[in-house]
PDB file of C-alpha atoms in Angstrom:
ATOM      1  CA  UNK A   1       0.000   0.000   0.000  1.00 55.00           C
ATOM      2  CA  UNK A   2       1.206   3.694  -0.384  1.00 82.00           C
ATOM      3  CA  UNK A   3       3.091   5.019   2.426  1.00 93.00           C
ATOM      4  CA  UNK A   4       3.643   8.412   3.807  1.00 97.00           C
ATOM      5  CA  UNK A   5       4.545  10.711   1.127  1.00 97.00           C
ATOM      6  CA  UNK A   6       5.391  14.671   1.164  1.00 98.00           C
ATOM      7  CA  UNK A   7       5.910  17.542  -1.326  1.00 97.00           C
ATOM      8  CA  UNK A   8       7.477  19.547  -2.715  1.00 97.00           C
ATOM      9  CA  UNK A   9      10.705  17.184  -2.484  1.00 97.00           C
ATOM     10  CA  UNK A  10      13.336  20.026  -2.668  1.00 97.00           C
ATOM     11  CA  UNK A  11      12.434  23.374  -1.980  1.00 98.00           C
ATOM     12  CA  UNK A  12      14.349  26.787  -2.444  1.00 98.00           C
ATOM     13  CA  UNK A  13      13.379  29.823  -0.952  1.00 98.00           C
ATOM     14  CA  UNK A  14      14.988  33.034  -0.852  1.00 97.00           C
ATOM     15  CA  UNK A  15      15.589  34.597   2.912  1.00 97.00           C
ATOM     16  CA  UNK A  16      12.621  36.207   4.154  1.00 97.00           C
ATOM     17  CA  UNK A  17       9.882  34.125   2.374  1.00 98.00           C
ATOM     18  CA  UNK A  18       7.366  31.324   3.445  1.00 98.00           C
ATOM     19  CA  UNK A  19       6.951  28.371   2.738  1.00 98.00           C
ATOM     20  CA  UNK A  20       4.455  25.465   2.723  1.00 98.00           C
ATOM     21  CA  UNK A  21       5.239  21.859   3.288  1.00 98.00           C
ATOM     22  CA  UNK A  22       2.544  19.257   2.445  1.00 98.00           C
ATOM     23  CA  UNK A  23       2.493  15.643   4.210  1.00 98.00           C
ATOM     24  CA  UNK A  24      -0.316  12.956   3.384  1.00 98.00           C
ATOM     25  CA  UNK A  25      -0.003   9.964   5.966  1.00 97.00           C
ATOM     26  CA  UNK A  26      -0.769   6.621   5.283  1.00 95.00           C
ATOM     27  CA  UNK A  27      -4.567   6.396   4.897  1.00 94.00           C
ATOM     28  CA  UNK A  28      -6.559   5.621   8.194  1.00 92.00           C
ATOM     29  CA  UNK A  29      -3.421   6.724  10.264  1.00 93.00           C
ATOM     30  CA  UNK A  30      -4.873   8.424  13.454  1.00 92.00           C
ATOM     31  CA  UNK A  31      -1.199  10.366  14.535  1.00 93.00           C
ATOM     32  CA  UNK A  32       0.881  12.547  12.969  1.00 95.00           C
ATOM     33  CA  UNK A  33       4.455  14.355  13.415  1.00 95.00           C
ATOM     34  CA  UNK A  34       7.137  16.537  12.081  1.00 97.00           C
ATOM     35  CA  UNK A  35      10.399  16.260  12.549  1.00 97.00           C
ATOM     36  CA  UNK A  36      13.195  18.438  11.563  1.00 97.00           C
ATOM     37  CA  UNK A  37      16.426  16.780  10.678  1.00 96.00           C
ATOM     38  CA  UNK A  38      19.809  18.929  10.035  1.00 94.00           C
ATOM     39  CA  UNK A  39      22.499  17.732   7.651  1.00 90.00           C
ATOM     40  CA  UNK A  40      24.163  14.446   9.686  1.00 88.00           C
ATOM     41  CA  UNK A  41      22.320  14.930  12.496  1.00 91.00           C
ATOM     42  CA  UNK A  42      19.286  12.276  13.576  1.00 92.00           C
ATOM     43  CA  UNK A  43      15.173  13.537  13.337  1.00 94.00           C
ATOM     44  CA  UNK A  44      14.392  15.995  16.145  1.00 94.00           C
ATOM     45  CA  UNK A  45      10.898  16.354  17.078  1.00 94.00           C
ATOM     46  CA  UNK A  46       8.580  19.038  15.955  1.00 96.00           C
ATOM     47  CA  UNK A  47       5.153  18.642  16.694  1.00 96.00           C
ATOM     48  CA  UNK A  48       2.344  15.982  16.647  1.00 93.00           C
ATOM     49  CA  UNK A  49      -1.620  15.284  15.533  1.00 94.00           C
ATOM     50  CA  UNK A  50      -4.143  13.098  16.794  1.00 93.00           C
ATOM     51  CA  UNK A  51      -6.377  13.415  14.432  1.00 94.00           C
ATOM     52  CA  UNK A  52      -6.880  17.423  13.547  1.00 96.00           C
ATOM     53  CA  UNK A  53      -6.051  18.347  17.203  1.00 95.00           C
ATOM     54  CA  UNK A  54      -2.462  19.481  17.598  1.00 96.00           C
ATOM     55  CA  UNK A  55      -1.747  17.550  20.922  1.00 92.00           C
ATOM     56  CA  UNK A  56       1.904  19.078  21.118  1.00 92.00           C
ATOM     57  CA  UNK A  57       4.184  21.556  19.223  1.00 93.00           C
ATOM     58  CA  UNK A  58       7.037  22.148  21.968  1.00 93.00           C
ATOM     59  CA  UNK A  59       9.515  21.224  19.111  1.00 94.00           C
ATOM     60  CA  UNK A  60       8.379  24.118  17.707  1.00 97.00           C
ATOM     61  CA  UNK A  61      11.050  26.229  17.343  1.00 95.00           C
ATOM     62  CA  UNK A  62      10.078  29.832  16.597  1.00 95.00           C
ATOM     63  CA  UNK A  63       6.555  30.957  16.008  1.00 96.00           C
ATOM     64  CA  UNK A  64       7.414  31.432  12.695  1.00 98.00           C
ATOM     65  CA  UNK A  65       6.742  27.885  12.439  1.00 98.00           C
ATOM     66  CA  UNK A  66       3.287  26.406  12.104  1.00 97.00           C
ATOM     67  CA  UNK A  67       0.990  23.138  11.344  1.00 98.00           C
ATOM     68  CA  UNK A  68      -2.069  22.038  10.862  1.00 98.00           C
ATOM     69  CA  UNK A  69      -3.853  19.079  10.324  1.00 97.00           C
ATOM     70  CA  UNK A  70      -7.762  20.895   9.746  1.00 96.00           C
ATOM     71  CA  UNK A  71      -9.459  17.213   8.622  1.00 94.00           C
ATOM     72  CA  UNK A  72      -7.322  14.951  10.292  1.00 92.00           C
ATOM     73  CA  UNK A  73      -5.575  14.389   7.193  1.00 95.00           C
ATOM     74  CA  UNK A  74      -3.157  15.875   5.101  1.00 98.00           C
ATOM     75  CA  UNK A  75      -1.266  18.181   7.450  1.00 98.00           C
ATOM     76  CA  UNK A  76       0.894  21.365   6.075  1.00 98.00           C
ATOM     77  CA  UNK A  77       4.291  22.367   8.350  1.00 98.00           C
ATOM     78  CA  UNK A  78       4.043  26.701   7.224  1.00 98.00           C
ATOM     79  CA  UNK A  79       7.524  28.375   7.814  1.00 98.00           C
ATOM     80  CA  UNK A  80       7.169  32.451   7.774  1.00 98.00           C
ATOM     81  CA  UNK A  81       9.791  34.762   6.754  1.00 98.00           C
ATOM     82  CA  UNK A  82      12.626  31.853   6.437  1.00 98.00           C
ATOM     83  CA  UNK A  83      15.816  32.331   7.745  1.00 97.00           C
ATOM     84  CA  UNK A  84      19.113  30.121   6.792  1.00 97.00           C
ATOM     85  CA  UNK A  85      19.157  28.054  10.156  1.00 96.00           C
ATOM     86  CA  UNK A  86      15.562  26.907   8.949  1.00 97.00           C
ATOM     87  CA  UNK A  87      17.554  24.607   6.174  1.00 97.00           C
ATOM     88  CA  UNK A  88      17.006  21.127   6.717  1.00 97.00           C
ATOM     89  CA  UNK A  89      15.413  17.848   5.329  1.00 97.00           C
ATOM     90  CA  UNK A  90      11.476  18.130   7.261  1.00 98.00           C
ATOM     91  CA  UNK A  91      10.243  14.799   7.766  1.00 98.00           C
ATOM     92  CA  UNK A  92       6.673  13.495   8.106  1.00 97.00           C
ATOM     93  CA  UNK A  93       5.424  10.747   9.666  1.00 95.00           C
ATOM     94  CA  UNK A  94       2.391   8.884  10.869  1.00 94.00           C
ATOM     95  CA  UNK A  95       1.146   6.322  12.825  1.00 91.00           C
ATOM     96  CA  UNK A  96      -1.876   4.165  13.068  1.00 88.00           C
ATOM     97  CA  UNK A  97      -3.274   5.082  16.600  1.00 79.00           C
ATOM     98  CA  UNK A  98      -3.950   7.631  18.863  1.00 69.00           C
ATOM     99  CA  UNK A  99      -1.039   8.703  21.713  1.00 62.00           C
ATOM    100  CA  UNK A 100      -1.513   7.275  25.447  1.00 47.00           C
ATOM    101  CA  UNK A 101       1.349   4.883  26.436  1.00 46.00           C
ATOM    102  CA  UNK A 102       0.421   2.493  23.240  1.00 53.00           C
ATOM    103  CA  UNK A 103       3.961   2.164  21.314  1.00 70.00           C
ATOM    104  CA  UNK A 104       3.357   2.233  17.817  1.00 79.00           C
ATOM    105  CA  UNK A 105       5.772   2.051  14.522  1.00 85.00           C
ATOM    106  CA  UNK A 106       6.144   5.888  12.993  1.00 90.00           C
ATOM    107  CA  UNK A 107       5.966   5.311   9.380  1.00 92.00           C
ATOM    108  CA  UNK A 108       8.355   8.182   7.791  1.00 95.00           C
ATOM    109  CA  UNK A 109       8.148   9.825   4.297  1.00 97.00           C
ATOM    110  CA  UNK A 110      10.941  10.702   2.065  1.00 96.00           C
ATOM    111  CA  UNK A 111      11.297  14.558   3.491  1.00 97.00           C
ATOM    112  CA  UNK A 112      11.265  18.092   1.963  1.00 98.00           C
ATOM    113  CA  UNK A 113      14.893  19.052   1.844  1.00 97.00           C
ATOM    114  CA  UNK A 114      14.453  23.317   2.506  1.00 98.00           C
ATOM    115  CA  UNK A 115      17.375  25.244   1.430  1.00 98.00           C
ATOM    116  CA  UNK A 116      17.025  28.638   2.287  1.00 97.00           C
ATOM    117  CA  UNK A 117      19.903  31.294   0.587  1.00 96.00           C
TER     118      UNK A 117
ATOM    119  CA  UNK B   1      32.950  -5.194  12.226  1.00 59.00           C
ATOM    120  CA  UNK B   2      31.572  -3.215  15.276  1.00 55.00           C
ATOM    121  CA  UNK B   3      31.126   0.345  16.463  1.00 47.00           C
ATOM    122  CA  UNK B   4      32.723  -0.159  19.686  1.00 40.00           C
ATOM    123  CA  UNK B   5      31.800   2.271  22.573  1.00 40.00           C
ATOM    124  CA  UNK B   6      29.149   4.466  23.542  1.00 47.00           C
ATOM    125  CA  UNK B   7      29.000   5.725  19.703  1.00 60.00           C
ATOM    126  CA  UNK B   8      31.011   5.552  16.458  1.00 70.00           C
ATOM    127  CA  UNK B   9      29.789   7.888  13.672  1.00 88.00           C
ATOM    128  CA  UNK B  10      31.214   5.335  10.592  1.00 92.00           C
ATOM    129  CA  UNK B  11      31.224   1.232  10.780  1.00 94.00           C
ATOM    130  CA  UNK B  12      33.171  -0.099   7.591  1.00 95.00           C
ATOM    131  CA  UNK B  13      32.280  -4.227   6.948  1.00 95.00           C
ATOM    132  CA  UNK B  14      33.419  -6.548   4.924  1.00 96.00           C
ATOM    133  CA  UNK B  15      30.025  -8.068   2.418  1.00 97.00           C
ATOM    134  CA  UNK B  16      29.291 -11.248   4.348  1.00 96.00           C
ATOM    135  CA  UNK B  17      30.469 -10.545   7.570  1.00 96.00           C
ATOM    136  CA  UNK B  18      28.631  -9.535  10.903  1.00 96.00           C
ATOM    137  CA  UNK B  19      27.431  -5.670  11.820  1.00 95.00           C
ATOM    138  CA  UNK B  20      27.132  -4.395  15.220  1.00 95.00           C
ATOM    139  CA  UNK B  21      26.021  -1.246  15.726  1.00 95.00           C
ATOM    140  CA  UNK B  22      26.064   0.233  19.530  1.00 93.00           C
ATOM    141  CA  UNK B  23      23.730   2.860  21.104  1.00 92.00           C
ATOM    142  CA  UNK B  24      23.848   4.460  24.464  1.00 91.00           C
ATOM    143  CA  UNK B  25      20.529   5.849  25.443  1.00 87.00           C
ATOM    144  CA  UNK B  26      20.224   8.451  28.445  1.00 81.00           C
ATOM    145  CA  UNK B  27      17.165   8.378  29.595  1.00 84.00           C
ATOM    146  CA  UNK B  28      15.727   5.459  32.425  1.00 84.00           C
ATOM    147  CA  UNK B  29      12.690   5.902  32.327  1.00 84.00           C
ATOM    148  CA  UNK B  30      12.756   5.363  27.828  1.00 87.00           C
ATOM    149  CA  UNK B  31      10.566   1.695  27.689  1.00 87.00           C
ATOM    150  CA  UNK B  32       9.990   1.590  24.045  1.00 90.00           C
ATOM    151  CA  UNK B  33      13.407   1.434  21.579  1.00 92.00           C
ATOM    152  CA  UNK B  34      13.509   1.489  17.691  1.00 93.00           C
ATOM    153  CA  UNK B  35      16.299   1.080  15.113  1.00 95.00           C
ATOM    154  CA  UNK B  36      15.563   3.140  11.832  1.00 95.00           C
ATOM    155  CA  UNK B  37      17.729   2.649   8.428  1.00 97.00           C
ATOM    156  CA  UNK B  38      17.913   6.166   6.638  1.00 96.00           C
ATOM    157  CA  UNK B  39      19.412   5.468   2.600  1.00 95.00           C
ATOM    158  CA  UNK B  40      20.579   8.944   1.105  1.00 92.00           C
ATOM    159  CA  UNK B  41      17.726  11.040  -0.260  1.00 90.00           C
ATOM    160  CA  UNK B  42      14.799   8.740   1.917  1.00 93.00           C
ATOM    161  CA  UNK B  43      13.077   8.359   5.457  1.00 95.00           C
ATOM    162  CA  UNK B  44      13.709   6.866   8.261  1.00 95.00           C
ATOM    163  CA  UNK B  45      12.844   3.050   7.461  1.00 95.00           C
ATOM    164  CA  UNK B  46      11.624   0.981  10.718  1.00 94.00           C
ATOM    165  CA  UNK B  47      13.755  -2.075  10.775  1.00 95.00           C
ATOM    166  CA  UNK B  48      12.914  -3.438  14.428  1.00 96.00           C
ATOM    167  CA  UNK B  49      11.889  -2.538  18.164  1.00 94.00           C
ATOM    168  CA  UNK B  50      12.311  -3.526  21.767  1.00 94.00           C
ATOM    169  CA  UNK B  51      10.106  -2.878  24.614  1.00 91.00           C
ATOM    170  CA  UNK B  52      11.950  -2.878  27.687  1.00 91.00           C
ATOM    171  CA  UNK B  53      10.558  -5.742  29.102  1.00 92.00           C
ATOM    172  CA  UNK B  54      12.786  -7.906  27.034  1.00 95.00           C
ATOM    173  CA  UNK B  55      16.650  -8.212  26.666  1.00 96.00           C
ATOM    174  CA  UNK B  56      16.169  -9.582  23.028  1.00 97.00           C
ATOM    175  CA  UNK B  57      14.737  -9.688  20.141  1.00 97.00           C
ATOM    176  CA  UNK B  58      15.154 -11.043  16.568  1.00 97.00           C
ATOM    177  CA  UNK B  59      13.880 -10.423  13.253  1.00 94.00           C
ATOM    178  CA  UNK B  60      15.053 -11.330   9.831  1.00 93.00           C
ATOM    179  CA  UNK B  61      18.836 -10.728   9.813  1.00 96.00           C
ATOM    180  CA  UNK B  62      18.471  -8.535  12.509  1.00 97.00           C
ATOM    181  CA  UNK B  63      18.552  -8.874  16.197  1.00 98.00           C
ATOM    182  CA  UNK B  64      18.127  -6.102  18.534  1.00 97.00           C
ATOM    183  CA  UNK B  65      19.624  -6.505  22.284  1.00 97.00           C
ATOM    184  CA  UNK B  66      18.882  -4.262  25.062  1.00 96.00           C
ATOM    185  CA  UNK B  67      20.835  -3.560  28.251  1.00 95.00           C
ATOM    186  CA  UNK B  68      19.091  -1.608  30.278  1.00 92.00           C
ATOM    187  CA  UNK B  69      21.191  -1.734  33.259  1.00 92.00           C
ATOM    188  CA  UNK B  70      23.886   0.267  30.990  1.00 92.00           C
ATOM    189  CA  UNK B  71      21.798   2.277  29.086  1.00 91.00           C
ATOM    190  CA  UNK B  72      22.970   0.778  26.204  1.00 93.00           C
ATOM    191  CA  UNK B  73      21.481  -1.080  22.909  1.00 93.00           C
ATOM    192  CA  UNK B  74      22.703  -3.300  20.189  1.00 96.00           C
ATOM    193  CA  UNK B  75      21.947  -3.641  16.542  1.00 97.00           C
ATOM    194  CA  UNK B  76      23.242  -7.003  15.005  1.00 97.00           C
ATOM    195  CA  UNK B  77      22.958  -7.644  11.425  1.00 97.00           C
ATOM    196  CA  UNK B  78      24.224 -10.898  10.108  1.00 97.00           C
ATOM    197  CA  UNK B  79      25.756 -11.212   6.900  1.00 97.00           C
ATOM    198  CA  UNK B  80      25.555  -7.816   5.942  1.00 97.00           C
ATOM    199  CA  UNK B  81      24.858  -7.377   2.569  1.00 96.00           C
ATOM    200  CA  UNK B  82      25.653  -3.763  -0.053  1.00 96.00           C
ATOM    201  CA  UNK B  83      21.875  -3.132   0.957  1.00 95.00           C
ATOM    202  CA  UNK B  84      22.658  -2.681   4.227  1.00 97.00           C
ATOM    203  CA  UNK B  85      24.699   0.514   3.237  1.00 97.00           C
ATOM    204  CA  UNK B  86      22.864   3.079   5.041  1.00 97.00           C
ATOM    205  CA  UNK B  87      22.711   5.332   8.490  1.00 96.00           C
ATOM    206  CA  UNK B  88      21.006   3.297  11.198  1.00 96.00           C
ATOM    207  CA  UNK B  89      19.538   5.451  14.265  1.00 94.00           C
ATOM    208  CA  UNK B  90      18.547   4.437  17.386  1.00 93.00           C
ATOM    209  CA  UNK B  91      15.514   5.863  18.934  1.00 92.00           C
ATOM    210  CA  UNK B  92      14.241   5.669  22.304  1.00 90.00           C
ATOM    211  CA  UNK B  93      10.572   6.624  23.555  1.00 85.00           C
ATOM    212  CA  UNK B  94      10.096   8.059  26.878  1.00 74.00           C
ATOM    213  CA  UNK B  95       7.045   7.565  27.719  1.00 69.00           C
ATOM    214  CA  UNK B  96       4.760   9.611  25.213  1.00 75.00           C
ATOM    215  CA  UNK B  97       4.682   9.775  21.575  1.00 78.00           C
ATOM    216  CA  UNK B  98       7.939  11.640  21.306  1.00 82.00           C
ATOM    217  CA  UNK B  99      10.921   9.436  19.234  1.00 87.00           C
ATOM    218  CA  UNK B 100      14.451  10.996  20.487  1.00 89.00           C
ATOM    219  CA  UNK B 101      17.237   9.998  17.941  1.00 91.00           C
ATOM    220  CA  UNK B 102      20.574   9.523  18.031  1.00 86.00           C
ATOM    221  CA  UNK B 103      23.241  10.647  16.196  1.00 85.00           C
ATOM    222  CA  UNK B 104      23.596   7.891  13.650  1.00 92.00           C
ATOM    223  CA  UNK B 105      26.181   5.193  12.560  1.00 94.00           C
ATOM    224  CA  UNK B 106      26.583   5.408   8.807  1.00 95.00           C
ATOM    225  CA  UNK B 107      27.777   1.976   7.680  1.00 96.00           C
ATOM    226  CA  UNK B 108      29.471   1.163   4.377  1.00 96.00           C
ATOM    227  CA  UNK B 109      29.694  -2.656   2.647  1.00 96.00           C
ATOM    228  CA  UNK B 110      33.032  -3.588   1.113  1.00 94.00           C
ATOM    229  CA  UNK B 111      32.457  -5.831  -1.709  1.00 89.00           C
TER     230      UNK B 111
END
């Protein structure tokens, strides 16, 4: 079945502008996270979905940064007025149910490499 | 070949032979572990978990070992294959949702 996929890919932006970063989890998956991953460094933890409800963005880390699940689906990370420390590979993933203490596999998509000049 | 220690950044193994990857974990009160494989230009790709209720645990070429006494967890891969080329993180849950990752082993297959 189709995993967790993400566009665009690559993305470019120029100093100063926003950008919007699309994730669509595996169908039927009730969570959802971001994680932000700089160049040979492991995933660090953004923020997480159940559902549309944004349970948790301390990884968060300006308010320039912001996500949102509205249908419980697809979920968009937003970055305002980028700056060059925002470059990094932004990883999606999902997984099946909701939080609690259940431990459940995060499926991961490919990432949106940013590269902001 | 091993990464001996707390954590080596690079593991180099001969095609055929054994990997070991180590990972020291800091937290005590982490109960849930993962390994992920990362290829260039992908995800994270689950390979296996622990709970840590158990010491072991295998799956198909891979066994996991956790010692929880030392903080400290084990990837084994046997007869390691140019597929396995790759950056293998360690993850530990600590009690919520949250996945904290290490920093990575990249490990390269000699033909």
């Amino acid at each position: 079945g189709a995993g967790v996929s993400q566009s665009p890919r690559y993305k470019v932006a120029k100093r100063g502008q926003d950008v919007a970063l699309r994730c669509d989890p595996i169908s039927g998956h009730v969570s959802l996270f971001w994680y932000q991953q700089a160049l040979g460094q492991g995933p660090e933890f953004l923020t997480y979905f159940q559902n549309e409800a944004q349970l948790d963005k301390s990884g968060l880390p300006s308010d320039r940064f912001f996500a949102e699940r509205p249908e419980g689906s697809v979920s968009t990370l937003k970055i305002q007025r980028t700056q060059q420390e925002d470059s990094a590979v932004y990883l999606c993933a999902s997984s099946l149910g909701g939080s609690g203490r259940v431990r459940e596999t995060q499926y991961f998509g490919p990432g949106t490499r940013l590269l902001v000049l | 070949g091993e990464s001996v220690g707390l954590h080596l950044p690079t593991l180099s193994v001969q095609e055929g032979d054994n990997s070991i990857i180590n990972c020291a974990y800091s937290n005590s009160a982490s109960d849930y572990f993962i390994w992920y494989k990362q290829e260039s230009g992908k995800g994270p790709q689950f390979i296996i978990d622990i709970r840590s209720n158990m010491d072991k645990r295998q799956g198909q070429r891979v066994t996991v070992l956790l010692n929880k006494t030392v903080k400290h967890l084990s990837l084994q891969i046997a007869a390691t294959q140019p597929g396995d080329s790759a950056v293998y993180f360690c993850a530990e849950n600590r009690g919520d949702y949250k996945l904290s990752f290490g920093a990575g082993t990249t490990v390269t297959v000699r033909a």
